[in-house]
mmCIF file of N, CA and C in Angstrom:
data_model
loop_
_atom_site.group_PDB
_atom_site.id
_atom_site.type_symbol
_atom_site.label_atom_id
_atom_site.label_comp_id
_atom_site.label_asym_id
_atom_site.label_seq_id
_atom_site.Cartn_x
_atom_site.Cartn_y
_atom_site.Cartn_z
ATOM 1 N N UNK A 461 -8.529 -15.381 -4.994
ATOM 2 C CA UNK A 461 -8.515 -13.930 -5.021
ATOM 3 C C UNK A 461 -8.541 -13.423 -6.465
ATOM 4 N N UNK A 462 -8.023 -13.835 -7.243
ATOM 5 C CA UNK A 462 -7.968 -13.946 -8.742
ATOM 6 C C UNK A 462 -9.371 -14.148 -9.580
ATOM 7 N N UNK A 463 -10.002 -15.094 -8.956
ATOM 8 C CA UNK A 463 -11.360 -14.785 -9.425
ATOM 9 C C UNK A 463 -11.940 -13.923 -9.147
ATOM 10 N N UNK A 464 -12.071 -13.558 -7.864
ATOM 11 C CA UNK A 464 -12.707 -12.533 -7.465
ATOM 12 C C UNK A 464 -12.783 -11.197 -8.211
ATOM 13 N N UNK A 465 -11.549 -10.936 -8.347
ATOM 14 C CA UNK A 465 -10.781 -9.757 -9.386
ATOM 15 C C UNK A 465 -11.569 -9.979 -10.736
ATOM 16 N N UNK A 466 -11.670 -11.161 -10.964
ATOM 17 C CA UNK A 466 -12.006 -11.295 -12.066
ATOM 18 C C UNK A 466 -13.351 -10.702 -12.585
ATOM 19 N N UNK A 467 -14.107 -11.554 -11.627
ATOM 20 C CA UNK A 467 -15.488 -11.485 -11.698
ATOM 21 C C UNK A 467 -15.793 -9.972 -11.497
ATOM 22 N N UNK A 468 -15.465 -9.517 -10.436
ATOM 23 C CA UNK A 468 -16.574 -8.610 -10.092
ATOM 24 C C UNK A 468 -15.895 -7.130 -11.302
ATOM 25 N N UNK A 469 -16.313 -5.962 -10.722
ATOM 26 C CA UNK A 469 -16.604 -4.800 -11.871
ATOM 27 C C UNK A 469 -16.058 -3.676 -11.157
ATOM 28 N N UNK A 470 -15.176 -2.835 -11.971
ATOM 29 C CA UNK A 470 -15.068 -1.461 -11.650
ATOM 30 C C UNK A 470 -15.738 -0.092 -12.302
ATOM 31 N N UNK A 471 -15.612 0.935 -11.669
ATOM 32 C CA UNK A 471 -16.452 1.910 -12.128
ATOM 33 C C UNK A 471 -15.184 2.493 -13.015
ATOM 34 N N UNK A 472 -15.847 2.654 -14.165
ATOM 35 C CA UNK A 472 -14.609 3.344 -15.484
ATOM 36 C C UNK A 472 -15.800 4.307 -16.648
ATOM 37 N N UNK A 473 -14.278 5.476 -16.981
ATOM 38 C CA UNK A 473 -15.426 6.299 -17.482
ATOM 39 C C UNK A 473 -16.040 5.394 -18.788
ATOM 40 N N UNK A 474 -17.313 6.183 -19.021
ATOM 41 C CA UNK A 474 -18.334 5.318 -19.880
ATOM 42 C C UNK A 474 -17.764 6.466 -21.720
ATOM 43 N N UNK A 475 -17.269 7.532 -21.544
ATOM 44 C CA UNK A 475 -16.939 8.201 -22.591
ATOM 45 C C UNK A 475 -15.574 8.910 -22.256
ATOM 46 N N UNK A 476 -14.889 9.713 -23.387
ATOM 47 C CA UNK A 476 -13.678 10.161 -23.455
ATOM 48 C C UNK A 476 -13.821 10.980 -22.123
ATOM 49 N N UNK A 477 -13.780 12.259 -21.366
ATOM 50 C CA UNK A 477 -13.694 13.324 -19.861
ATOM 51 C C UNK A 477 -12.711 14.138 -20.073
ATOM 52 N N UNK A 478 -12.683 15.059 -20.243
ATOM 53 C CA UNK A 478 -11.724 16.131 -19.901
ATOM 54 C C UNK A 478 -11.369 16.657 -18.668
ATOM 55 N N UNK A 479 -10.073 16.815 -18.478
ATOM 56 C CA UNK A 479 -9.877 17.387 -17.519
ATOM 57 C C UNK A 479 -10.544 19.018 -16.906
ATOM 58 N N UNK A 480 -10.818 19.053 -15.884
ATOM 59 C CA UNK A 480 -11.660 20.155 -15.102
ATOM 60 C C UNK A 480 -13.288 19.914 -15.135
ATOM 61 N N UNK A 481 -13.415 18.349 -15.687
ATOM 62 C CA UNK A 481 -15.239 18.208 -16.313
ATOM 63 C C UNK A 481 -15.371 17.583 -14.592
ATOM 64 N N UNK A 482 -16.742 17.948 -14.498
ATOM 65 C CA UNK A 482 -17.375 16.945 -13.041
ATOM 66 C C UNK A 482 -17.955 15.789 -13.571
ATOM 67 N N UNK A 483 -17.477 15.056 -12.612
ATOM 68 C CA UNK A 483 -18.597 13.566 -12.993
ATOM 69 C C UNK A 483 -20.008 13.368 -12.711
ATOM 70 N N UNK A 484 -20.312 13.017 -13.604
ATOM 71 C CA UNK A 484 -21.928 12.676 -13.482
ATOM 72 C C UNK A 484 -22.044 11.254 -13.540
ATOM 73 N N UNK A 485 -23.319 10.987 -13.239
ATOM 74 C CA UNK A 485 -23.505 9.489 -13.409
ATOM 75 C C UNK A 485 -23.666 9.084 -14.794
ATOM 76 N N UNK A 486 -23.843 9.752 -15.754
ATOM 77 C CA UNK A 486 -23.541 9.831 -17.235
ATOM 78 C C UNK A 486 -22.304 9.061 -17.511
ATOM 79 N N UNK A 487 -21.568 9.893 -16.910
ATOM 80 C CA UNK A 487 -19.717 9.647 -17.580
ATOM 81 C C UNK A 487 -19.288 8.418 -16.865
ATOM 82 N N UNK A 488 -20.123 7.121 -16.337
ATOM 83 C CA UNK A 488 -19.450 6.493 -15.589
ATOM 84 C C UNK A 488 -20.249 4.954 -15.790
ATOM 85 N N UNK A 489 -19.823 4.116 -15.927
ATOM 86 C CA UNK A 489 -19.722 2.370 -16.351
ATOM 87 C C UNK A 489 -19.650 1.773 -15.373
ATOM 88 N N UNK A 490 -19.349 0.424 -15.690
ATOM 89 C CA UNK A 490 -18.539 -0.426 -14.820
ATOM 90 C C UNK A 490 -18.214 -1.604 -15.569
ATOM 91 N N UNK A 491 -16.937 -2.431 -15.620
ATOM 92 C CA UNK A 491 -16.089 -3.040 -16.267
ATOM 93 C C UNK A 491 -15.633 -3.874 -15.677
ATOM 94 N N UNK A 492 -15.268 -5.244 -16.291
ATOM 95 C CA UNK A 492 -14.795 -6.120 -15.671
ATOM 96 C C UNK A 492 -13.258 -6.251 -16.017
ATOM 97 N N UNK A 493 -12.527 -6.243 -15.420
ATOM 98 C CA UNK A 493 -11.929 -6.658 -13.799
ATOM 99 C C UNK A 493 -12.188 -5.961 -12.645
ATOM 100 N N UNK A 494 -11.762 -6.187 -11.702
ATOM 101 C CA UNK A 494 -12.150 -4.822 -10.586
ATOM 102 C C UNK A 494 -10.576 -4.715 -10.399
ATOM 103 N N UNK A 495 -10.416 -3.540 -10.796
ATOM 104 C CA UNK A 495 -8.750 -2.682 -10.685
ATOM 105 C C UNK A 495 -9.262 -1.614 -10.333
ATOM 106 N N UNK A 496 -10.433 -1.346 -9.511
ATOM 107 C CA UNK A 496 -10.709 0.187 -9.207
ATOM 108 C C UNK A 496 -11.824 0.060 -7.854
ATOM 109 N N UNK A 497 -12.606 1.173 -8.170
ATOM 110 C CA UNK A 497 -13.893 0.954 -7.118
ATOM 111 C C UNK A 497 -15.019 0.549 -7.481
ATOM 112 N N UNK A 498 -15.707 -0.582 -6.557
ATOM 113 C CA UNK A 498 -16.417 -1.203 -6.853
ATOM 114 C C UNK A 498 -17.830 -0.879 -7.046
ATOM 115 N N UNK A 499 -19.387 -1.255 -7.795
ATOM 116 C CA UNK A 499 -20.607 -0.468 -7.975
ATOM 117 C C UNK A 499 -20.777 -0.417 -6.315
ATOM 118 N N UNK A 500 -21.322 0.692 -6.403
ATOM 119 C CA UNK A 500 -22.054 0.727 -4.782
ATOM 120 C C UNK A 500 -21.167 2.346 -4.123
ATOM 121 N N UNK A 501 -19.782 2.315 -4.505
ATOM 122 C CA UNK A 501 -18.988 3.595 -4.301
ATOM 123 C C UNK A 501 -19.027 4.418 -5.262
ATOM 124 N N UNK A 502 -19.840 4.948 -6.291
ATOM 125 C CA UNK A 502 -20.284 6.122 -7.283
ATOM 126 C C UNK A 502 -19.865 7.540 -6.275
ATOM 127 N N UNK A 503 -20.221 7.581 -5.118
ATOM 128 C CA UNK A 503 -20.233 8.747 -4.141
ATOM 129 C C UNK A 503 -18.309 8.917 -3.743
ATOM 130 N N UNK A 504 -17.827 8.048 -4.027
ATOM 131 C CA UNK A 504 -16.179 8.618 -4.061
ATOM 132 C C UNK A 504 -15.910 9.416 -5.378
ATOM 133 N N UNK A 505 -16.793 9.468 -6.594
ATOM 134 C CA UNK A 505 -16.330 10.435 -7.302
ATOM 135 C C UNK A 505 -17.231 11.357 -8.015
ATOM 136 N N UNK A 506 -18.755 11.274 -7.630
ATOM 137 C CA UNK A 506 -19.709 11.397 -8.395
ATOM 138 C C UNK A 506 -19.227 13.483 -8.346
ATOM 139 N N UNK A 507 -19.844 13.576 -8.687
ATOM 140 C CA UNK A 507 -19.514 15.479 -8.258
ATOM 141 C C UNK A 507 -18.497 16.084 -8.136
ATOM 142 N N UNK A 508 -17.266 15.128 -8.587
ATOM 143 C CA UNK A 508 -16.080 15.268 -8.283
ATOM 144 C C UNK A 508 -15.413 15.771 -9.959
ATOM 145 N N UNK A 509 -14.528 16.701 -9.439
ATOM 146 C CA UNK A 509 -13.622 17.609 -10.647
ATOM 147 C C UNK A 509 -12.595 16.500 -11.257
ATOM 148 N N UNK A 510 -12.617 16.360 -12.299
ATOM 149 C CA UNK A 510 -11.495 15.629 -12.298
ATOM 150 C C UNK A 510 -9.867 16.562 -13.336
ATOM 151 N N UNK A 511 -9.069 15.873 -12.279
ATOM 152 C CA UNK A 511 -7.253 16.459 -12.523
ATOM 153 C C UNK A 511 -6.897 16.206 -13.807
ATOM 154 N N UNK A 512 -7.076 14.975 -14.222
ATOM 155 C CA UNK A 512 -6.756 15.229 -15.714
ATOM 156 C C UNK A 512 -7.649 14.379 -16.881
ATOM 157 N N UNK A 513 -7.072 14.264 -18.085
ATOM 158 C CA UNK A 513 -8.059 13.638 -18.624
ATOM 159 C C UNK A 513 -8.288 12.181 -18.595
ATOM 160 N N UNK A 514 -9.140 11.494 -18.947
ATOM 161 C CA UNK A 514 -9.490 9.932 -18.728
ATOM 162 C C UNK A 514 -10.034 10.141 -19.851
ATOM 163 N N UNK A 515 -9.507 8.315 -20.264
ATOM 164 C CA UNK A 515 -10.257 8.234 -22.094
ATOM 165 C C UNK A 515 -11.329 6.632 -21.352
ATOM 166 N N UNK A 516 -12.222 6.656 -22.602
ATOM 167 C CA UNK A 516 -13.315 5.630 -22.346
ATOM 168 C C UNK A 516 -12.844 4.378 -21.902
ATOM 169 N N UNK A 517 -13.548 3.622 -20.575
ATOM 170 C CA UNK A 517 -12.964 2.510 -20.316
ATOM 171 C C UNK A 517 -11.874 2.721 -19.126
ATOM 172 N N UNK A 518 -11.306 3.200 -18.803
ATOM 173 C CA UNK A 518 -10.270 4.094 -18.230
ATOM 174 C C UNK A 518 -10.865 3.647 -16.439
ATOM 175 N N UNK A 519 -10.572 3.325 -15.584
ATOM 176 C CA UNK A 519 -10.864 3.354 -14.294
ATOM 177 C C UNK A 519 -10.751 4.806 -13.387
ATOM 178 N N UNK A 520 -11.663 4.941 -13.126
ATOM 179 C CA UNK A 520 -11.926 6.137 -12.140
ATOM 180 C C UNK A 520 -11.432 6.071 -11.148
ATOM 181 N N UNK A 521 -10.624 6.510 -10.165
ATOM 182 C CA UNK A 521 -10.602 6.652 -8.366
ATOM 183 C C UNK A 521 -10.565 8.376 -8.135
ATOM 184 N N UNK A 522 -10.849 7.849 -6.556
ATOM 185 C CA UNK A 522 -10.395 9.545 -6.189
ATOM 186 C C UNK A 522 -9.308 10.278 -6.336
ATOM 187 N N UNK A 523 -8.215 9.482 -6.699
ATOM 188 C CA UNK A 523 -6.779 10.116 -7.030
ATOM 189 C C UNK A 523 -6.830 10.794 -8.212
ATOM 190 N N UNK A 524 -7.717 10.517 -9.187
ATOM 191 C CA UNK A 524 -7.904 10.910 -10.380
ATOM 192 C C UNK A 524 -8.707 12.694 -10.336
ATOM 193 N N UNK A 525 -9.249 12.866 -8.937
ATOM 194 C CA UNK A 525 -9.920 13.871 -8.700
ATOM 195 C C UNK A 525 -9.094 15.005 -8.617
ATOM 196 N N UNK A 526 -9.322 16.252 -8.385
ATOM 197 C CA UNK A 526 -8.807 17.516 -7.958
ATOM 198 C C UNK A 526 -9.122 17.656 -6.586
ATOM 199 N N UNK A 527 -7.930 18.124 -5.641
ATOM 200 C CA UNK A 527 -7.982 17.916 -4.510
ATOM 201 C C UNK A 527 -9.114 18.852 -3.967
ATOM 202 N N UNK A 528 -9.289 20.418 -4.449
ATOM 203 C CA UNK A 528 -10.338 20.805 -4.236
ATOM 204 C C UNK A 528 -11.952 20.380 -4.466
ATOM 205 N N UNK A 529 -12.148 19.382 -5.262
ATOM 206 C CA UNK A 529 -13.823 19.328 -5.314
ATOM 207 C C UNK A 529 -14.060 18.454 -4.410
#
């Protein structure tokens, strides 16, 4: 299971984000370990507001979102 983690990739922002910015497919990477969501789920946050700020590298989820967008 540990490899697995290892290997595969999470989606993390690709630059600094401010809080209230929407995500684009711009602002968004993917990084190894997987501590987040994996390529293929972009649509859990793509268009999505985000609650506060995230610095580069940083793992994305929907918790990170504003409950309204």
């Amino acid at each position: 299971q540990s490899f697995l983690r290892d290997a595969r990739r999470s989606i993390v922002a690709s630059r600094d984000l401010s809080e209230g910015q929407c995500i684009e497919s711009s602002d968004i990477t993917w990084m190894r370990p997987a501590d987040g969501l994996y390529p293929g789920q972009e649509k859990l946050i793509l268009n999505k507001t985000l609650a506060k700020p995230m610095e580069r590298g940083e793992v994305l989820l929907p918790k990170n979102m504003s409950q309204d967008s």
